[in-house]
Amino acid sequence: MEKKGDQVRASAGEPVPGDWVIKHVLSDFEGLNPITSTDAEAQFCYNEHIYETLLYQDWETLDFTPWLCDSLPNISPDHLTYTFHLKKNITFSDGHPLTAHDAVFTLKVIMNPMVINGAHLRNYFNMVKTAEAPDDYTFVVHMSQPYFQADHQIGTMWIEPKHVLDPKGLTDEYTFEDCANIPKAKKNKAIREFGDWFESSDVSRNPKYLIGSGPYVVKEWITNDRVITERNMKYWNSGTKWGKSYPDKMIYKTVSDFNTALSALKAGELDLVTGLTPGLYTHQIDLQKTPQLAKDAFFFPYIYYIGWNEENPLFEDKHVRQAMTYFTDVKALIDKVMLGLARPIFGMTYFMRKECHPTLKPYEFNAEKAKQLLKEAGWTDSDGDGVLEKIIGGRKVDFKFSFLVNSGNEIRKNVALILSEELRKAGIIADIQPLEFTVYLQNLRNHKFDAYVGAWSVPTDAPDEYQIWHSSQAEGHGSNYISYKNREVDSVIEKNRVEFDENKRMEYMRRFQEILYEDQPYTFLWNPKERAAYSNRFQNVRWYAIMPGYDMQSWWVPTANQKYAVSKN
């Protein structure tokens, strides 16, 4: 799971603080509030570094260990009550104590249905009945029914400061029960008022609201330019292995083009670029010509796919979606687009997880079979204009649609371009619609697309597929962007969530994979190797299975090689 980078050298001496890491991001963050943001790059920034959780997943072992709490939770025999005992020396970066009341507050925010952009997170907590803090350091959560991941999901929610985000005490005016009754919640003044305010861009972007207990503090956000975080000199947990932080600053610099980003890296204006296009990674980084750089490629749990919007009549028939997959030559795409730096997949489950189905194989490219499936589904070129059509709802509909991609992402754009050419040969017209990333996300959440090329991070622990695949998550701003609805999938996911027998969960997850394999709601593409290039002045560069695959706060630079102001601590 772990690989040391080329630049780990025993002769470098003991780790010392100081210097900066300037990390490239392709687009401005959507937001840095962990409850409302689904932006993966933003999550890499706020996770670990700004906000913290009750439990911590060890980078090396992947085990969950106590962090803000002093031990693993006490769990009642019926799996309905979870008790966490918090440490007593924790403070937010503004010096205010972090207590169990902040944990209750955070959970109340997650459960507030008027925090619309928290829908993706709320589904992991929809079995929470209530929670309380009987004292400052005891956090108790009661479940309405058992959930096999409850300890991990509760334990890994990012704790936010009540004194900063709810100074008027609005969350004290509503209960967990109020949140569970959606019609009642919509009429509750406190729920509405707090939800409207918490949803505002100011809360997710203004540094005065982005207060956590972690080792770094957001100091400045210059829109479409950079986010600057500085080391928290008063960090409460700096003496532990994963609490140590060495860079004085971690800066996230927006550069909307990878070619420009790589030039900036070579010029020393950036220190780390990840997600490089395979062409740039393979052909444009010659370590002999750029000895100041290093590069590595490594697998981590991330998948690429094409999503077909089932609200669009073009894609409501599974045979059409199967045809789209047969038209997709994944092996050729891996060679052309990824230059071999990926492995084909057949579904969501990470290939290193034991739940991954042992007999299913990725669909093979077969254009003739795809054409036959389309013909059987009623798609023909009856008027001879070269475009397939079908009578839908009493009118003739041409098979024309758009692929949504996020601007600047050449991999996704090239997938859509190559597939659209293959589809054109079969009488299907597909164009490419690039959108700025935040607009792209908004369109996905609002189901305003035909098809899109996307990616998900997938879990390194036992999977719960509710967030993306349960039919309820097609409503509101849930992550079931394609509006996939299958009763058996719903049933299997629901059974999996309340099952504590690992063997039975294995059966459920294998069946889940079989259904998706048949329905093809996504055309699953590949698990890529992450492609990273970085300044070789950094020591302790390591790659891990946990997203994003690296821990920048543990990187350090020998004093003699430090480029920016040397730390005094």
Coordinates of C-alpha atoms in Angstrom, one line a residue, residues 11-469:
S11 CA 21.6 11.1 5.0
A12 CA 19.2 14.1 5.1
G13 CA 19.3 14.2 8.9
E14 CA 16.5 14.8 11.4
P15 CA 13.2 16.4 10.2
V16 CA 13.1 20.2 10.7
P17 CA 10.2 22.6 10.3
G18 CA 10.2 25.4 7.8
D19 CA 9.7 26.2 4.1
W20 CA 6.4 26.1 2.1
V21 CA 4.7 23.6 -0.2
I22 CA 2.9 25.3 -3.1
K23 CA 0.5 22.7 -4.5
H24 CA -1.2 23.0 -7.9
V25 CA -5.0 22.8 -8.2
L26 CA -6.8 22.9 -11.5
S27 CA -9.6 25.1 -10.5
D28 CA -10.7 27.3 -7.6
F29 CA -12.1 25.3 -4.6
E30 CA -15.9 25.0 -4.5
G31 CA -15.7 25.7 -0.7
L32 CA -13.7 24.6 2.3
N33 CA -16.6 23.8 4.7
P34 CA -16.5 20.0 5.0
I35 CA -20.2 19.7 5.4
T36 CA -21.2 21.4 2.2
S37 CA -18.3 20.8 -0.2
T38 CA -18.0 17.7 -2.5
D39 CA -15.0 19.1 -4.2
A40 CA -12.3 16.4 -3.9
E41 CA -9.4 18.9 -4.1
A42 CA -11.0 21.0 -1.3
Q43 CA -11.4 17.8 0.8
F44 CA -7.7 17.1 0.4
C45 CA -7.0 20.6 1.8
Y46 CA -9.4 20.6 4.8
N47 CA -9.2 16.9 5.7
E48 CA -6.3 16.3 8.1
H49 CA -4.9 19.8 7.9
I50 CA -7.7 22.2 8.9
Y51 CA -10.5 20.1 10.5
E52 CA -10.2 17.0 12.6
T53 CA -12.2 13.9 13.5
L54 CA -12.9 11.8 16.6
L55 CA -11.2 8.8 14.9
Y56 CA -8.2 8.9 12.5
Q57 CA -7.4 6.5 9.7
D58 CA -3.8 5.6 9.9
W59 CA -2.0 6.3 6.6
E60 CA 0.1 3.1 6.8
T61 CA -2.1 0.5 8.5
L62 CA -5.5 1.9 7.3
D63 CA -6.8 1.2 10.9
F64 CA -9.1 3.6 12.6
T65 CA -7.5 4.9 15.8
P66 CA -8.6 7.5 18.5
W67 CA -7.8 11.1 17.7
L68 CA -10.0 13.7 19.3
C69 CA -11.3 11.0 21.6
D70 CA -9.1 9.1 24.1
S71 CA -10.3 5.6 23.0
L72 CA -12.4 3.8 20.5
P73 CA -16.1 4.4 21.2
N74 CA -18.1 2.3 23.6
I75 CA -20.8 0.5 21.6
S76 CA -23.9 -0.9 23.2
P77 CA -24.6 -4.6 22.6
D78 CA -27.6 -3.7 20.3
H79 CA -25.4 -1.4 18.2
L80 CA -27.7 1.5 18.9
T81 CA -25.7 3.7 21.3
Y82 CA -22.1 5.0 20.7
T83 CA -20.2 6.8 23.4
F84 CA -17.1 8.8 22.6
H85 CA -14.9 10.3 25.4
L86 CA -13.1 13.4 24.1
K87 CA -9.6 14.4 25.2
K88 CA -9.5 17.4 27.5
N89 CA -6.6 19.4 25.9
I90 CA -8.1 20.1 22.5
T91 CA -8.5 23.6 21.2
F92 CA -9.6 25.1 17.9
S93 CA -7.0 27.3 16.1
D94 CA -8.5 30.4 17.7
G95 CA -7.7 29.0 21.2
H96 CA -11.3 28.1 22.1
P97 CA -11.7 24.6 23.7
L98 CA -13.2 21.9 21.5
T99 CA -15.8 19.9 23.4
A100 CA -18.6 17.4 23.0
H101 CA -21.0 20.3 22.5
D102 CA -19.2 21.0 19.2
A103 CA -19.6 17.4 18.2
V104 CA -23.4 17.6 18.9
F105 CA -23.5 20.9 17.0
T106 CA -21.7 19.4 14.0
L107 CA -24.1 16.5 13.8
K108 CA -27.1 18.8 14.1
V109 CA -25.8 20.8 11.1
I110 CA -25.3 17.6 9.1
M111 CA -28.9 16.5 9.9
N112 CA -30.4 19.9 9.0
P113 CA -32.3 19.2 5.8
M114 CA -32.2 22.9 4.9
V115 CA -28.4 22.6 4.5
I116 CA -29.1 21.5 1.0
N117 CA -25.5 20.9 -0.1
G118 CA -24.9 18.6 2.9
A119 CA -27.2 15.9 1.3
H120 CA -24.2 13.8 0.1
L121 CA -23.0 13.6 3.7
R122 CA -26.4 13.3 5.4
N123 CA -27.2 9.9 4.0
Y124 CA -24.4 8.4 6.2
F125 CA -26.2 9.7 9.3
N126 CA -29.9 9.1 8.4
M127 CA -30.0 6.4 11.0
V128 CA -29.1 8.8 13.8
K129 CA -32.0 9.3 16.2
T130 CA -30.5 11.8 18.6
A131 CA -27.2 12.8 20.3
E132 CA -26.3 14.7 23.4
A133 CA -23.3 15.8 25.5
P134 CA -24.0 14.9 29.1
D135 CA -20.8 16.8 30.0
D136 CA -18.1 18.7 28.1
Y137 CA -16.1 15.6 27.1
T138 CA -18.7 12.9 26.6
F139 CA -20.5 12.6 23.2
V140 CA -23.3 10.1 22.9
V141 CA -25.1 9.2 19.7
H142 CA -28.3 7.1 19.7
M143 CA -29.3 5.3 16.5
S144 CA -32.8 4.5 15.3
Q145 CA -31.5 1.2 13.9
P146 CA -28.1 -0.5 13.7
Y147 CA -25.6 0.6 11.0
F148 CA -22.4 -1.4 10.5
Q149 CA -20.3 1.7 9.7
A150 CA -21.8 3.9 12.4
D151 CA -18.6 4.0 14.5
H152 CA -16.5 5.0 11.5
Q153 CA -19.0 7.5 10.0
I154 CA -19.6 9.3 13.3
G155 CA -16.0 9.0 14.2
T156 CA -14.8 10.6 11.0
M157 CA -17.1 13.6 10.8
W158 CA -15.1 16.9 10.8
I159 CA -15.9 18.7 14.1
E160 CA -16.8 22.4 13.5
P161 CA -16.8 25.2 16.1
K162 CA -20.3 26.1 17.5
H163 CA -19.0 29.4 18.9
V164 CA -18.0 30.5 15.5
L165 CA -20.8 29.1 13.3
D166 CA -23.8 29.4 15.6
P167 CA -23.2 32.4 18.0
K168 CA -27.0 33.0 18.1
G169 CA -27.7 29.4 19.3
L170 CA -30.1 28.6 16.4
T171 CA -29.2 24.9 16.5
D172 CA -30.3 24.9 20.2
E173 CA -33.8 25.8 19.1
Y174 CA -34.4 22.6 17.1
T175 CA -34.0 18.9 17.8
F176 CA -32.8 15.9 15.8
E177 CA -36.4 14.8 15.7
D178 CA -37.4 18.1 14.1
C179 CA -34.8 17.5 11.4
A180 CA -36.1 14.0 10.6
N181 CA -39.6 15.3 9.8
I182 CA -38.9 17.1 6.5
P183 CA -42.3 18.8 6.1
K184 CA -42.1 20.0 9.7
A185 CA -38.4 21.0 9.3
K186 CA -39.3 23.3 6.3
K187 CA -41.7 25.2 8.6
N188 CA -39.2 25.5 11.5
K189 CA -37.9 29.0 11.6
A190 CA -34.6 28.1 13.3
I191 CA -33.9 25.2 10.9
R192 CA -34.6 27.4 7.9
E193 CA -32.7 30.4 9.1
F194 CA -29.6 28.4 10.1
G195 CA -29.7 26.4 6.9
D196 CA -29.9 29.5 4.7
W197 CA -27.0 31.1 6.4
F198 CA -24.8 28.0 6.6
E199 CA -25.4 27.5 2.8
S200 CA -24.0 30.9 2.0
S201 CA -20.7 31.2 0.1
D202 CA -19.3 33.3 2.9
V203 CA -19.5 30.4 5.3
S204 CA -17.6 28.1 2.9
R205 CA -15.0 30.7 1.7
N206 CA -14.4 33.3 4.4
P207 CA -11.3 32.4 6.5
K208 CA -13.0 33.8 9.6
Y209 CA -15.5 30.9 9.4
L210 CA -13.1 28.2 8.4
I211 CA -11.9 27.4 11.9
G212 CA -10.8 23.9 12.8
S213 CA -8.6 22.2 15.4
G214 CA -6.1 21.0 12.9
P215 CA -2.4 21.8 12.4
Y216 CA -3.1 24.4 9.7
V217 CA -5.2 27.6 9.6
V218 CA -6.7 29.2 6.5
K219 CA -5.1 32.7 6.3
E220 CA -6.2 34.0 2.9
W221 CA -8.4 33.0 -0.1
I222 CA -7.8 34.9 -3.3
T223 CA -10.6 33.7 -5.6
N224 CA -9.3 31.9 -8.7
D225 CA -5.7 32.4 -7.5
R226 CA -4.7 30.8 -4.3
V227 CA -5.6 29.6 -0.8
I228 CA -3.0 30.1 1.8
T229 CA -2.8 28.0 4.9
E230 CA -0.3 28.5 7.7
R231 CA 1.0 26.2 10.4
N232 CA -0.9 26.4 13.7
M233 CA 2.0 27.1 16.1
K234 CA -0.4 26.3 19.0
Y235 CA -1.6 23.0 17.6
W236 CA -2.7 20.8 20.5
N237 CA -1.4 17.4 19.0
S238 CA 1.9 18.3 17.5
G239 CA 3.9 15.7 19.5
T240 CA 2.3 12.6 17.9
K241 CA 3.4 10.7 14.8
W242 CA 0.6 11.9 12.5
G243 CA 0.2 15.3 14.3
K244 CA 3.7 16.5 13.3
S245 CA 3.6 19.3 10.7
Y246 CA 6.8 20.7 9.1
P247 CA 5.9 23.2 6.3
D248 CA 5.3 26.7 7.6
K249 CA 2.7 27.2 4.8
M250 CA 0.8 25.0 2.4
I251 CA -0.5 27.0 -0.5
Y252 CA -3.0 25.8 -3.1
K253 CA -2.3 27.6 -6.3
T254 CA -5.0 27.6 -9.1
V255 CA -3.6 27.1 -12.6
S256 CA -6.3 26.0 -15.0
D257 CA -4.0 24.2 -17.5
F258 CA -1.6 21.4 -16.8
N259 CA 0.9 22.5 -19.4
T260 CA 1.2 25.9 -17.6
A261 CA 1.3 24.1 -14.3
L262 CA 4.2 21.9 -15.4
S263 CA 6.1 24.9 -16.7
A264 CA 5.5 26.6 -13.3
L265 CA 6.8 23.5 -11.5
K266 CA 10.0 23.4 -13.6
A267 CA 10.5 27.1 -12.9
G268 CA 10.1 26.6 -9.2
E269 CA 6.9 28.5 -8.9
L270 CA 5.0 25.3 -7.8
D271 CA 6.2 22.4 -5.7
L272 CA 3.7 19.7 -6.4
V273 CA 1.5 18.9 -9.3
T274 CA -0.7 15.8 -9.2
G275 CA -3.1 14.4 -11.7
L276 CA -0.8 15.3 -14.6
T277 CA -1.9 14.1 -18.0
P278 CA -0.1 10.9 -18.8
G279 CA 1.5 12.6 -21.8
L280 CA 3.0 15.3 -19.7
Y281 CA 4.0 12.9 -17.0
T282 CA 5.6 10.4 -19.4
H283 CA 7.2 12.7 -22.0
Q284 CA 7.7 16.1 -20.6
I285 CA 9.5 15.4 -17.3
D286 CA 13.1 14.3 -18.0
L287 CA 14.7 14.0 -14.6
Q288 CA 18.2 14.3 -16.1
K289 CA 17.3 17.7 -17.6
T290 CA 15.3 18.7 -14.5
P291 CA 17.3 17.3 -11.6
Q292 CA 15.4 19.6 -9.2
L293 CA 12.3 17.5 -9.8
A294 CA 11.1 14.0 -8.9
K295 CA 8.1 12.0 -10.1
D296 CA 6.1 9.0 -9.1
A297 CA 3.0 7.1 -10.3
F298 CA 1.0 4.9 -7.9
F299 CA -2.4 3.3 -7.6
F300 CA -4.9 4.6 -5.2
P301 CA -8.6 4.2 -4.8
Y302 CA -10.0 6.4 -7.5
I303 CA -12.2 5.4 -10.5
Y304 CA -13.1 7.0 -13.8
Y305 CA -16.5 6.4 -15.4
I306 CA -19.1 7.8 -17.8
G307 CA -22.5 8.5 -16.2
W308 CA -25.7 8.3 -18.3
N309 CA -28.6 10.4 -17.1
E310 CA -31.6 8.0 -16.9
E311 CA -34.0 11.0 -16.8
N312 CA -33.0 11.4 -20.4
P313 CA -35.2 9.1 -22.6
L314 CA -32.1 8.2 -24.6
F315 CA -30.6 6.4 -21.7
E316 CA -33.5 5.0 -19.7
D317 CA -33.2 1.5 -21.4
K318 CA -30.4 -0.6 -19.9
H319 CA -29.7 -2.1 -23.4
V320 CA -28.8 1.3 -24.7
R321 CA -26.5 1.8 -21.8
Q322 CA -25.0 -1.6 -22.4
A323 CA -24.5 -0.6 -26.0
M324 CA -22.7 2.6 -24.9
T325 CA -20.3 0.4 -22.9
Y326 CA -19.7 -1.9 -25.8
F327 CA -18.9 1.1 -28.0
T328 CA -16.2 2.2 -25.4
D329 CA -12.9 0.6 -26.1
V330 CA -11.5 0.9 -22.6
K331 CA -8.2 -0.9 -23.4
A332 CA -7.6 1.4 -26.4
L333 CA -8.5 4.5 -24.2
I334 CA -6.0 3.4 -21.6
D335 CA -3.3 3.1 -24.2
K336 CA -4.2 6.4 -26.0
V337 CA -5.3 8.6 -23.1
M338 CA -3.6 7.1 -20.1
L339 CA -0.5 5.8 -21.9
G340 CA -0.9 2.5 -20.0
L341 CA -1.1 4.2 -16.5
A342 CA -4.4 2.6 -15.5
R343 CA -6.2 -0.7 -15.2
P344 CA -9.7 -1.4 -16.6
I345 CA -12.5 -1.9 -14.1
F346 CA -16.0 -3.4 -14.2
G347 CA -17.6 -1.6 -11.2
M348 CA -17.2 0.7 -8.2
T349 CA -15.4 -1.6 -5.7
Y350 CA -11.7 -0.9 -5.4
F351 CA -9.7 -3.9 -6.8
M352 CA -7.7 -4.3 -3.6
R353 CA -10.9 -4.8 -1.5
K354 CA -11.9 -8.4 -0.8
E355 CA -15.5 -7.4 -1.7
C356 CA -14.4 -7.0 -5.3
H357 CA -16.3 -9.6 -7.4
P358 CA -14.0 -12.5 -8.3
T359 CA -15.5 -13.5 -11.7
L360 CA -16.9 -10.3 -13.3
K361 CA -14.7 -8.9 -16.0
P362 CA -14.7 -5.5 -17.8
Y363 CA -16.9 -5.3 -20.9
E364 CA -14.9 -5.9 -24.1
F365 CA -15.2 -3.5 -27.0
N366 CA -17.7 -4.9 -29.5
A367 CA -19.3 -2.3 -31.8
E368 CA -21.4 -4.9 -33.7
K369 CA -23.0 -6.1 -30.5
A370 CA -23.6 -2.5 -29.5
K371 CA -25.4 -1.8 -32.8
Q372 CA -27.5 -5.0 -32.4
L373 CA -28.5 -3.9 -28.9
L374 CA -29.6 -0.5 -30.2
K375 CA -31.6 -2.0 -33.0
E376 CA -33.4 -4.3 -30.6
A377 CA -34.1 -1.2 -28.4
G378 CA -35.8 0.4 -31.5
W379 CA -33.0 2.7 -32.7
T380 CA -32.8 2.8 -36.5
D381 CA -31.9 5.2 -39.3
S382 CA -35.3 4.9 -41.1
D383 CA -34.9 8.2 -43.1
G384 CA -31.3 7.5 -44.2
D385 CA -29.8 10.7 -42.9
G386 CA -27.0 8.9 -41.1
V387 CA -28.4 9.5 -37.6
L388 CA -30.3 6.9 -35.5
E389 CA -33.8 7.8 -34.4
K390 CA -36.7 6.4 -32.5
I391 CA -40.3 7.3 -31.8
I392 CA -40.5 8.4 -28.1
G393 CA -43.7 9.9 -26.7
G394 CA -45.2 10.1 -30.1
R395 CA -42.4 12.1 -31.8
K396 CA -39.3 11.2 -33.7
V397 CA -36.1 11.7 -31.6
D398 CA -32.6 11.7 -33.0
F399 CA -29.9 10.1 -31.0
K400 CA -28.0 13.3 -30.2
F401 CA -26.6 14.3 -26.8
S402 CA -23.8 16.1 -25.1
F403 CA -20.9 14.9 -22.8
L404 CA -20.4 17.2 -19.9
V405 CA -16.7 17.6 -18.8
N406 CA -14.9 20.0 -16.5
S407 CA -12.8 22.6 -18.2
G408 CA -9.0 21.9 -18.1
N409 CA -9.4 18.2 -17.5
E410 CA -7.8 16.8 -20.7
I411 CA -8.2 13.2 -19.7
R412 CA -12.0 13.5 -19.5
K413 CA -12.2 15.6 -22.6
N414 CA -10.2 13.1 -24.6
V415 CA -12.4 10.2 -23.4
A416 CA -15.4 12.1 -24.6
L417 CA -13.8 13.0 -28.0
I418 CA -12.6 9.5 -28.8
L419 CA -15.9 7.9 -27.8
S420 CA -17.9 10.5 -29.7
E421 CA -16.0 9.6 -32.9
E422 CA -16.8 5.9 -32.4
L423 CA -20.5 6.8 -31.8
R424 CA -20.6 8.9 -34.9
K425 CA -19.7 5.8 -37.0
A426 CA -22.8 4.2 -35.6
G427 CA -25.2 7.1 -36.3
I428 CA -25.0 8.8 -32.9
I429 CA -24.1 12.4 -32.6
A430 CA -22.4 13.5 -29.3
D431 CA -20.7 16.8 -28.7
I432 CA -18.5 18.0 -25.8
Q433 CA -19.7 20.6 -23.3
P434 CA -16.8 21.8 -21.1
L435 CA -17.8 23.8 -18.0
E436 CA -15.9 25.5 -15.2
F437 CA -15.7 23.0 -12.3
T438 CA -18.1 24.6 -9.9
V439 CA -20.7 25.0 -12.7
Y440 CA -20.0 21.4 -13.8
L441 CA -20.8 20.2 -10.2
Q442 CA -24.0 22.3 -10.0
N443 CA -25.2 20.8 -13.3
L444 CA -24.6 17.3 -12.0
R445 CA -26.4 18.0 -8.7
N446 CA -29.3 19.4 -10.6
H447 CA -29.4 16.6 -13.1
K448 CA -28.9 19.1 -16.0
F449 CA -26.9 16.9 -18.4
D450 CA -27.2 14.1 -20.8
A451 CA -23.9 12.3 -20.0
Y452 CA -20.7 13.2 -18.2
V453 CA -17.2 11.9 -17.7
G454 CA -16.5 11.8 -14.0
A455 CA -14.5 10.2 -11.2
W456 CA -15.1 9.1 -7.6
S457 CA -12.8 8.2 -4.8
V458 CA -13.8 4.8 -3.4
P459 CA -13.4 3.6 0.2
T460 CA -10.4 1.7 1.5
D461 CA -12.7 0.2 4.2
A462 CA -15.9 -1.9 3.9
P463 CA -18.1 -0.2 1.3
D464 CA -21.5 1.4 1.8
E465 CA -22.9 2.2 -1.6
Y466 CA -25.9 4.3 -0.4
Q467 CA -24.6 7.7 -1.2
I468 CA -24.3 7.2 -5.0
W469 CA -26.6 4.3 -5.8

